[in-house]
Backbone as numpy.savetxt, mean C-alpha at the origin, in Angstrom:
# Nx Ny Nz CAx CAy CAz Cx Cy Cz
5.12 1.67 14.29 6.05 0.95 13.43 7.20 1.87 13.04
8.29 1.26 12.54 9.48 2.01 12.19 9.31 2.73 10.85
10.14 3.73 10.67 10.20 4.43 9.39 10.65 3.47 8.31
10.02 3.56 7.12 10.38 2.71 5.98 10.46 3.57 4.73
11.21 3.08 3.73 11.36 3.79 2.47 10.87 2.90 1.34
9.92 3.41 0.56 9.45 2.71 -0.65 10.27 3.24 -1.82
10.88 2.35 -2.58 11.83 2.76 -3.61 11.49 2.11 -4.95
11.70 2.87 -6.02 11.58 2.32 -7.37 12.66 2.94 -8.26
13.07 2.19 -9.26 14.10 2.67 -10.18 13.65 2.49 -11.62
14.25 3.26 -12.50 14.17 3.02 -13.94 15.59 2.89 -14.45
15.78 2.03 -15.45 17.13 1.68 -15.90 17.20 1.60 -17.43
18.40 1.39 -17.91 18.56 1.23 -19.36 18.27 -0.19 -19.81
18.15 -1.12 -18.87 17.92 -2.52 -19.23 17.74 -3.37 -17.99
18.14 -4.64 -18.09 17.80 -5.60 -17.04 18.96 -6.01 -16.13
20.21 -5.77 -16.55 21.32 -6.34 -15.78 22.51 -5.39 -15.78
22.87 -4.86 -14.61 24.03 -3.95 -14.56 25.34 -4.65 -14.90
25.39 -5.97 -14.73 26.63 -6.69 -15.03 26.92 -6.75 -16.52
25.90 -6.49 -17.33 26.11 -6.50 -18.78 26.15 -5.08 -19.35
26.28 -4.09 -18.48 26.44 -2.71 -18.95 25.24 -1.82 -18.77
24.13 -2.35 -18.27 22.97 -1.50 -18.05 23.19 -0.63 -16.82
22.52 0.54 -16.81 22.75 1.51 -15.74 21.42 2.07 -15.22
21.50 2.61 -14.04 20.38 3.30 -13.41 20.19 4.66 -14.06
18.93 5.06 -14.32 18.71 6.39 -14.90 17.69 7.22 -14.09
16.98 6.59 -13.16 16.03 7.34 -12.33 15.79 6.56 -11.04
15.67 7.30 -9.94 15.33 6.67 -8.66 14.32 7.57 -7.95
13.30 6.93 -7.38 12.28 7.66 -6.63 12.01 6.96 -5.31
11.86 7.73 -4.24 11.64 7.17 -2.91 10.50 7.92 -2.21
9.71 7.17 -1.47 8.64 7.72 -0.64 8.91 7.30 0.80
8.91 8.26 1.72 9.06 7.93 3.14 7.69 7.61 3.72
7.59 6.48 4.44 6.36 6.15 5.14 6.67 5.91 6.62
5.68 6.21 7.43 5.80 6.00 8.88 4.48 5.40 9.35
4.56 4.25 10.03 3.35 3.53 10.42 2.49 3.23 9.20
3.16 2.87 8.10 2.53 2.47 6.84 1.83 3.61 6.10
2.04 4.85 6.54 1.41 5.98 5.86 2.47 6.95 5.34
2.31 7.47 4.11 3.28 8.43 3.57 3.36 9.68 4.45
4.59 10.13 4.69 4.80 11.33 5.50 4.77 12.60 4.66
4.86 12.44 3.33 4.96 13.60 2.44 6.38 13.86 1.98
7.38 13.23 2.63 8.78 13.41 2.22 9.10 12.44 1.09
9.74 12.97 0.05 10.12 12.15 -1.09 11.55 12.47 -1.53
12.11 11.55 -2.29 13.39 11.80 -2.94 13.24 11.36 -4.39
13.71 12.21 -5.31 13.65 11.86 -6.73 14.85 12.43 -7.46
15.41 11.64 -8.34 16.54 12.13 -9.14 16.64 11.35 -10.45
16.91 12.08 -11.52 17.35 11.44 -12.75 18.86 11.27 -12.65
19.39 10.26 -13.32 20.82 9.95 -13.24 21.39 9.81 -14.65
22.51 10.46 -14.88 23.21 10.31 -16.16 23.86 8.93 -16.20
23.42 8.04 -17.11 23.96 6.67 -17.13 25.30 6.54 -17.83
25.76 7.62 -18.43 27.04 7.60 -19.16 27.03 6.58 -20.28
25.86 6.38 -20.86 25.71 5.51 -22.02 24.36 5.85 -22.66
24.11 5.32 -23.86 22.84 5.59 -24.53 21.74 4.69 -23.95
20.51 5.16 -24.07 19.36 4.40 -23.57 18.71 3.69 -24.75
18.57 2.36 -24.69 17.99 1.62 -25.81 16.53 2.00 -26.07
16.12 1.86 -27.32 14.75 2.22 -27.70 13.72 1.40 -26.94
14.00 0.13 -26.69 13.04 -0.72 -25.96 12.79 -0.17 -24.55
13.85 0.32 -23.91 13.70 0.89 -22.57 12.92 2.19 -22.62
13.18 3.01 -23.63 12.47 4.29 -23.76 10.97 4.07 -23.92
10.59 3.00 -24.63 9.17 2.71 -24.80 8.50 2.39 -23.47
9.25 1.90 -22.49 8.68 1.55 -21.19 8.53 2.78 -20.32
9.61 3.57 -20.18 9.57 4.69 -19.24 9.60 6.07 -19.87
9.86 6.17 -21.15 9.84 7.46 -21.82 11.03 8.35 -21.54
12.06 7.84 -20.88 13.23 8.64 -20.54 14.25 8.53 -21.68
14.55 9.67 -22.30 15.46 9.69 -23.44 16.86 10.15 -23.02
17.80 10.01 -23.95 19.17 10.47 -23.69 19.19 11.97 -23.37
18.40 12.75 -24.09 18.37 14.19 -23.86 17.89 14.53 -22.44
16.96 13.72 -21.92 16.38 14.01 -20.61 17.38 13.84 -19.48
18.34 12.95 -19.66 19.31 12.70 -18.59 20.71 13.24 -18.91
20.86 13.91 -20.04 22.18 14.40 -20.43 22.75 15.36 -19.39
21.91 16.21 -18.80 22.40 17.17 -17.82 22.20 16.71 -16.38
21.77 15.46 -16.19 21.54 14.94 -14.83 22.87 14.57 -14.18
22.92 14.54 -12.85 24.17 14.14 -12.18 24.46 12.66 -12.39
25.73 12.32 -12.36 26.10 10.90 -12.34 25.77 10.33 -10.96
25.67 9.01 -10.88 25.24 8.42 -9.62 26.16 8.81 -8.46
27.44 8.82 -8.70 28.38 9.17 -7.65 28.22 10.59 -7.14
27.60 11.45 -7.96 27.40 12.84 -7.57 26.12 13.06 -6.76
25.21 12.05 -6.77 23.96 12.22 -6.04 23.71 11.13 -5.00
24.62 10.14 -4.91 24.35 9.00 -4.03 24.34 9.41 -2.56
25.09 10.44 -2.19 25.10 10.86 -0.79 23.71 11.34 -0.36
23.04 12.09 -1.23 21.68 12.55 -0.93 20.72 11.37 -0.81
20.87 10.40 -1.70 20.02 9.21 -1.65 20.23 8.45 -0.36
21.48 8.23 0.02 21.78 7.48 1.24 21.32 8.23 2.48
21.42 9.55 2.47 20.93 10.34 3.61 19.43 10.20 3.75
18.73 10.16 2.63 17.27 10.04 2.67 16.86 8.65 3.18
17.53 7.61 2.69 17.20 6.24 3.12 17.62 6.03 4.57
18.80 6.53 4.93 19.36 6.36 6.28 19.38 4.88 6.65
18.87 4.54 7.84 18.93 3.15 8.28 17.59 2.44 8.14
16.68 3.01 7.34 15.33 2.44 7.20 15.32 1.21 6.31
14.39 0.29 6.55 14.16 -0.81 5.60 13.72 -0.23 4.25
14.06 -0.94 3.17 13.75 -0.47 1.83 12.74 -1.42 1.19
11.62 -0.88 0.74 10.54 -1.66 0.15 10.56 -1.47 -1.35
10.56 -2.57 -2.10 10.54 -2.50 -3.55 9.77 -3.68 -4.11
9.25 -3.52 -5.32 8.51 -4.60 -5.97 9.47 -5.35 -6.89
9.59 -6.66 -6.66 10.66 -7.45 -7.27 11.99 -6.84 -6.84
12.20 -6.82 -5.54 13.28 -6.07 -4.92 14.66 -6.45 -5.45
14.84 -7.69 -5.86 16.16 -8.10 -6.35 16.62 -7.24 -7.53
15.68 -6.84 -8.38 16.01 -6.01 -9.54 16.56 -4.66 -9.09
15.78 -3.95 -8.25 16.22 -2.62 -7.80 17.48 -2.72 -6.94
17.56 -3.75 -6.09 18.73 -3.92 -5.22 19.99 -4.13 -6.05
19.89 -4.93 -7.10 21.07 -5.18 -7.94 21.61 -3.90 -8.55
20.70 -3.04 -9.03 21.15 -1.80 -9.67 21.68 -0.80 -8.64
20.94 -0.64 -7.53 21.40 0.30 -6.50 22.76 -0.13 -5.96
22.91 -1.40 -5.65 24.16 -1.88 -5.07 25.31 -1.86 -6.07
25.01 -2.13 -7.32 26.08 -2.05 -8.34 26.57 -0.62 -8.44
25.65 0.33 -8.47 26.04 1.73 -8.56 26.80 2.18 -7.31
26.35 1.72 -6.13 27.06 2.08 -4.89 28.48 1.52 -4.89
28.61 0.25 -5.25 29.94 -0.39 -5.29 30.83 0.29 -6.32
30.23 0.72 -7.43 30.99 1.33 -8.51 31.60 2.66 -8.09
30.99 3.32 -7.09 31.58 4.58 -6.62 32.15 4.44 -5.21
32.44 3.20 -4.82 33.15 2.95 -3.56 32.32 3.10 -2.31
30.99 2.97 -2.41 30.14 3.10 -1.24 29.67 1.72 -0.76
29.25 1.66 0.50 28.79 0.39 1.09 27.41 0.05 0.51
27.24 -1.20 0.11 25.97 -1.65 -0.47 24.90 -1.77 0.62
23.63 -1.72 0.19 22.49 -1.92 1.09 22.25 -3.42 1.20
22.51 -3.97 2.39 22.46 -5.43 2.57 21.08 -5.98 2.24
21.06 -7.19 1.72 19.82 -7.85 1.31 18.79 -7.91 2.44
19.26 -8.04 3.68 18.35 -8.16 4.82 17.53 -6.90 5.05
17.95 -5.78 4.48 17.22 -4.52 4.67 16.06 -4.36 3.69
15.97 -5.24 2.70 14.99 -5.07 1.64 13.74 -5.89 1.91
12.58 -5.31 1.65 11.29 -5.99 1.74 10.71 -6.06 0.34
10.43 -7.27 -0.13 9.95 -7.47 -1.50 8.43 -7.60 -1.51
7.74 -6.59 -2.05 6.28 -6.64 -2.11 5.79 -7.70 -3.09
6.62 -8.08 -4.07 6.22 -9.16 -4.97 6.10 -10.47 -4.19
7.06 -10.74 -3.31 6.98 -11.95 -2.49 5.80 -11.89 -1.53
5.53 -10.71 -0.95 4.37 -10.57 -0.08 3.08 -10.87 -0.85
3.00 -10.34 -2.08 1.80 -10.55 -2.89 1.65 -12.01 -3.31
2.76 -12.65 -3.66 2.70 -14.05 -4.06 2.26 -14.94 -2.90
2.64 -14.57 -1.68 2.19 -15.32 -0.53 0.71 -15.14 -0.26
0.20 -13.97 -0.56 -1.22 -13.68 -0.31 -2.11 -14.10 -1.47
-1.59 -13.98 -2.71 -2.38 -14.32 -3.90 -1.62 -15.33 -4.76
-1.38 -16.54 -4.27 -0.60 -17.52 -5.03 -1.28 -17.87 -6.35
-0.45 -17.96 -7.40 -0.96 -18.35 -8.71 -1.65 -17.24 -9.47
-1.71 -16.02 -8.91 -2.37 -14.91 -9.58 -1.34 -13.92 -10.12
-1.79 -13.05 -11.02 -0.90 -11.99 -11.52 -0.61 -11.03 -10.38
0.67 -10.77 -10.13 1.05 -9.92 -9.01 2.01 -8.81 -9.41
1.88 -8.35 -10.66 2.64 -7.17 -11.07 2.09 -5.96 -10.32
2.81 -4.85 -10.36 2.34 -3.64 -9.69 1.00 -3.20 -10.27
0.86 -3.26 -11.60 -0.40 -2.89 -12.24 -1.54 -3.79 -11.76
-1.28 -5.10 -11.73 -2.32 -6.05 -11.33 -2.75 -5.82 -9.89
-1.80 -5.54 -9.01 -2.12 -5.30 -7.61 -2.90 -3.99 -7.43
-2.53 -2.97 -8.19 -3.27 -1.71 -8.11 -4.73 -1.93 -8.52
-4.94 -2.69 -9.58 -6.31 -2.96 -10.02 -7.05 -3.80 -8.99
-6.35 -4.78 -8.39 -6.99 -5.64 -7.39 -7.41 -4.84 -6.16
-6.57 -3.88 -5.77 -6.87 -3.07 -4.59 -7.60 -1.77 -4.93
-7.98 -1.61 -6.21 -8.72 -0.42 -6.66 -7.94 0.87 -6.40
-6.63 0.82 -6.71 -5.76 1.99 -6.61 -5.67 2.61 -8.00
-5.97 3.89 -8.12 -6.05 4.54 -9.43 -4.71 4.54 -10.15
-4.76 4.20 -11.45 -3.57 4.23 -12.30 -3.66 5.36 -13.32
-4.52 6.34 -13.05 -4.81 7.36 -14.05 -3.57 8.16 -14.43
-2.64 8.40 -13.48 -1.46 9.22 -13.79 -0.30 8.39 -14.35
-0.51 7.09 -14.50 0.61 6.24 -14.92 0.47 5.85 -16.39
0.80 6.78 -17.28 0.80 6.46 -18.70 2.07 5.73 -19.09
3.17 6.05 -18.41 4.45 5.36 -18.59 5.00 5.04 -17.19
5.94 4.11 -17.13 6.61 3.83 -15.87 7.43 5.07 -15.47
7.42 5.39 -14.18 8.23 6.46 -13.65 8.56 6.13 -12.22
9.80 6.39 -11.78 10.24 5.93 -10.47 9.41 6.50 -9.33
9.14 7.80 -9.35 8.41 8.40 -8.23 6.92 8.03 -8.28
6.34 8.01 -9.48 4.94 7.59 -9.62 4.77 6.16 -9.14
5.68 5.28 -9.58 5.58 3.86 -9.19 5.82 3.68 -7.70
6.69 4.49 -7.11 6.93 4.41 -5.67 5.66 4.81 -4.91
4.96 5.82 -5.40 3.70 6.24 -4.75 2.66 5.12 -4.84
2.54 4.53 -6.02 1.59 3.42 -6.18 1.97 2.25 -5.27
3.26 1.96 -5.22 3.72 0.84 -4.42 3.48 1.09 -2.93
3.60 2.33 -2.48 3.32 2.64 -1.08 1.86 2.31 -0.75
0.95 2.61 -1.68 -0.47 2.28 -1.48 -0.69 0.77 -1.48
0.00 0.07 -2.39 -0.10 -1.39 -2.44 0.44 -2.01 -1.15
1.56 -1.50 -0.68 2.17 -2.03 0.55 1.22 -1.87 1.74
0.56 -0.72 1.81 -0.43 -0.50 2.87 -1.50 -1.60 2.82
-2.01 -1.90 1.63 -3.05 -2.92 1.50 -2.51 -4.31 1.84
-1.29 -4.61 1.40 -0.71 -5.92 1.69 -0.47 -6.12 3.18
-0.27 -5.02 3.90 -0.03 -5.12 5.34 -1.30 -4.98 6.17
-2.44 -4.96 5.52 -3.69 -4.91 6.27 -4.61 -3.80 5.86
-4.12 -2.84 5.09 -4.96 -1.79 4.56 -5.71 -1.02 5.63
-6.96 -0.68 5.32 -7.76 0.16 6.21 -8.15 -0.56 7.48
-7.93 -1.88 7.56 -8.22 -2.60 8.79 -7.32 -2.13 9.94
-6.26 -1.38 9.62 -5.36 -0.91 10.68 -6.04 0.07 11.63
-7.22 0.57 11.27 -7.91 1.45 12.20 -8.35 0.71 13.45
-8.29 -0.61 13.44 -8.66 -1.40 14.60 -7.46 -1.71 15.48
-6.38 -0.97 15.30 -5.19 -1.14 16.14 -5.58 -0.91 17.60
-5.38 -1.91 18.45 -5.76 -1.80 19.86 -4.55 -1.65 20.76
-3.46 -1.15 20.23 -2.25 -0.99 21.02 -2.48 0.03 22.12
-1.72 -0.13 23.22 -1.88 0.76 24.37 -1.58 2.20 23.99
-0.63 2.38 23.05 -0.25 3.74 22.67 -1.42 4.49 22.06
-2.27 3.77 21.32 -3.39 4.41 20.68 -4.61 4.40 21.57
-4.63 3.51 22.57 -5.79 3.42 23.43 -6.82 2.48 22.82
-7.55 1.76 23.67 -8.53 0.81 23.15 -9.72 1.52 22.54
-10.29 0.89 21.51 -11.50 1.42 20.90 -12.72 0.83 21.59
-13.73 1.64 21.78 -14.99 1.12 22.29 -15.65 0.31 21.19
-16.65 -0.50 21.56 -17.37 -1.29 20.56 -18.00 -0.39 19.51
-18.54 0.75 19.96 -19.18 1.68 19.02 -18.15 2.29 18.07
-16.94 2.61 18.60 -15.90 3.20 17.75 -15.39 2.18 16.74
-15.23 0.94 17.17 -14.78 -0.11 16.25 -15.81 -0.32 15.15
-17.08 -0.31 15.52 -18.15 -0.48 14.53 -18.13 0.66 13.52
-17.98 1.88 14.02 -17.97 3.05 13.13 -16.74 3.05 12.24
-15.57 2.58 12.77 -14.34 2.59 12.00 -14.40 1.63 10.84
-15.07 0.51 11.00 -15.08 -0.51 9.95 -16.30 -0.44 9.06
-17.46 -0.07 9.61 -18.69 -0.10 8.83 -19.40 1.24 8.76
-18.86 2.25 9.43 -19.55 3.52 9.50 -20.49 3.55 10.69
-20.99 4.72 11.01 -21.88 4.84 12.16 -23.15 4.04 11.92
-23.65 3.41 12.99 -24.89 2.63 12.88 -26.05 3.58 12.59
-26.89 3.28 11.56 -28.00 4.18 11.25 -29.03 4.22 12.37
-29.74 5.34 12.47 -30.79 5.48 13.47 -31.94 4.54 13.11
-32.41 3.71 14.05 -33.50 2.78 13.72 -34.79 3.53 13.39
-35.57 2.88 12.51 -36.87 3.48 12.16 -37.81 3.42 13.34
-38.71 4.44 13.44 -39.72 4.38 14.50 -40.76 3.31 14.18
-41.34 2.69 15.26 -42.33 1.63 15.03 -43.54 2.15 14.25
-44.06 1.35 13.35 -45.21 1.74 12.54 -46.47 0.98 12.94
-46.38 0.14 13.98 -47.55 -0.61 14.44 -48.44 0.33 15.27
-49.72 0.36 14.94 -50.64 1.20 15.71 -50.98 0.52 17.03
-51.55 1.29 17.96 -51.94 0.74 19.26 -52.99 -0.35 19.09
-53.89 -0.16 18.15 -54.93 -1.17 17.90 -54.32 -2.46 17.39
-53.33 -2.35 16.47 -52.68 -3.54 15.94 -51.89 -4.27 17.02
-51.25 -3.52 17.91 -50.49 -4.13 19.00 -51.41 -4.90 19.94
-52.59 -4.33 20.24 -53.56 -5.00 21.11 -54.09 -6.26 20.45
-54.35 -6.20 19.15 -54.85 -7.37 18.43 -53.81 -8.48 18.42
-52.53 -8.09 18.26 -51.45 -9.08 18.26 -51.35 -9.76 19.63
-51.45 -8.99 20.70 -51.38 -9.54 22.05 -52.55 -10.50 22.30
-53.74 -10.11 21.82 -54.91 -10.97 21.98 -54.72 -12.29 21.26
-54.10 -12.21 20.06 -53.82 -13.43 19.30 -52.87 -14.35 20.06
-51.80 -13.77 20.62 -50.84 -14.58 21.37 -51.49 -15.25 22.57
-52.31 -14.49 23.30 -52.95 -15.03 24.50 -53.96 -16.12 24.16
-54.71 -15.92 23.07 -55.78 -16.84 22.72 -55.27 -18.10 22.02
-54.29 -17.93 21.14 -53.86 -19.05 20.30 -52.61 -19.77 20.82
-51.66 -19.01 21.34 -50.38 -19.62 21.68 -50.18 -19.78 23.18
-50.72 -18.90 23.95 -50.57 -18.92 25.40 -49.11 -19.08 25.79
-48.79 -20.13 26.60 -47.41 -20.27 27.07 -46.47 -20.81 26.01
-46.99 -21.09 24.81 -46.12 -21.55 23.72 -45.54 -20.38 22.93
-45.92 -19.18 23.30 -45.41 -18.01 22.60 -43.92 -17.79 22.92
-43.10 -17.60 21.88 -41.68 -17.29 22.07 -41.50 -16.04 22.90
-42.34 -15.02 22.64 -42.21 -13.76 23.36 -42.55 -13.94 24.84
-43.56 -14.79 25.13 -43.98 -14.99 26.52 -42.85 -15.62 27.34
-42.04 -16.47 26.68 -40.94 -17.11 27.38 -39.91 -16.11 27.88
-39.85 -14.95 27.23 -38.91 -13.90 27.61 -39.61 -12.73 28.30
-40.89 -12.95 28.68 -41.63 -11.89 29.35 -41.94 -10.71 28.47
-42.06 -10.97 27.14 -42.26 -9.87 26.20 -43.59 -9.95 25.48
-44.52 -10.73 26.05 -45.78 -10.94 25.35 -46.54 -9.64 25.14
-46.32 -8.71 26.00 -47.07 -7.46 25.85 -46.34 -6.40 25.08
-45.15 -6.71 24.53 -44.36 -5.71 23.82 -44.93 -5.50 22.42
């Protein structure tokens, strides 16, 4: 599969058109649905104060971003990291609106809507009528939230990368039978999904018991024995 970028943002509010700004962006690079280890993270000076309600969500204060670069000063690094990869986000319209507003504000080309993959829409298609927030999906897929005391762009991007893996098939991908990977044998497929087959127990029937059982079949059932029909009466 192609290289993809999982992205999350933190902001001063809900709508850049009403004066809200981006204050943090975090990205995780994935390849074939697995993190490569490459990340991008930056705090951004929003050139305005951060409301108390927003601080309660992500814990980012005015002091924390006072010395951070403005978006126009770091957007080149962000765009180089994303390059031409699809961008994955949860409730993607929110992150796309802020990223594109900031790009347009500094004269850069926006990331077209067609490049974005919305994991919220993927989750709603798979779990209609259920809670599909990032927290809810992590709990549903048993993804640990231990490090997430507050929202954070890079932490949330890491969690979202794990959620995206599960939404796209999760650990079942080990059964990929593409020519590039080579076909799996029946034994390998069994081991990949259920673990190695345990060694069977040795028979506990004594020779005397086996002879008595055979005598019973011959005397009582004769040709009506299920085992006799398969030539196994003496087994």
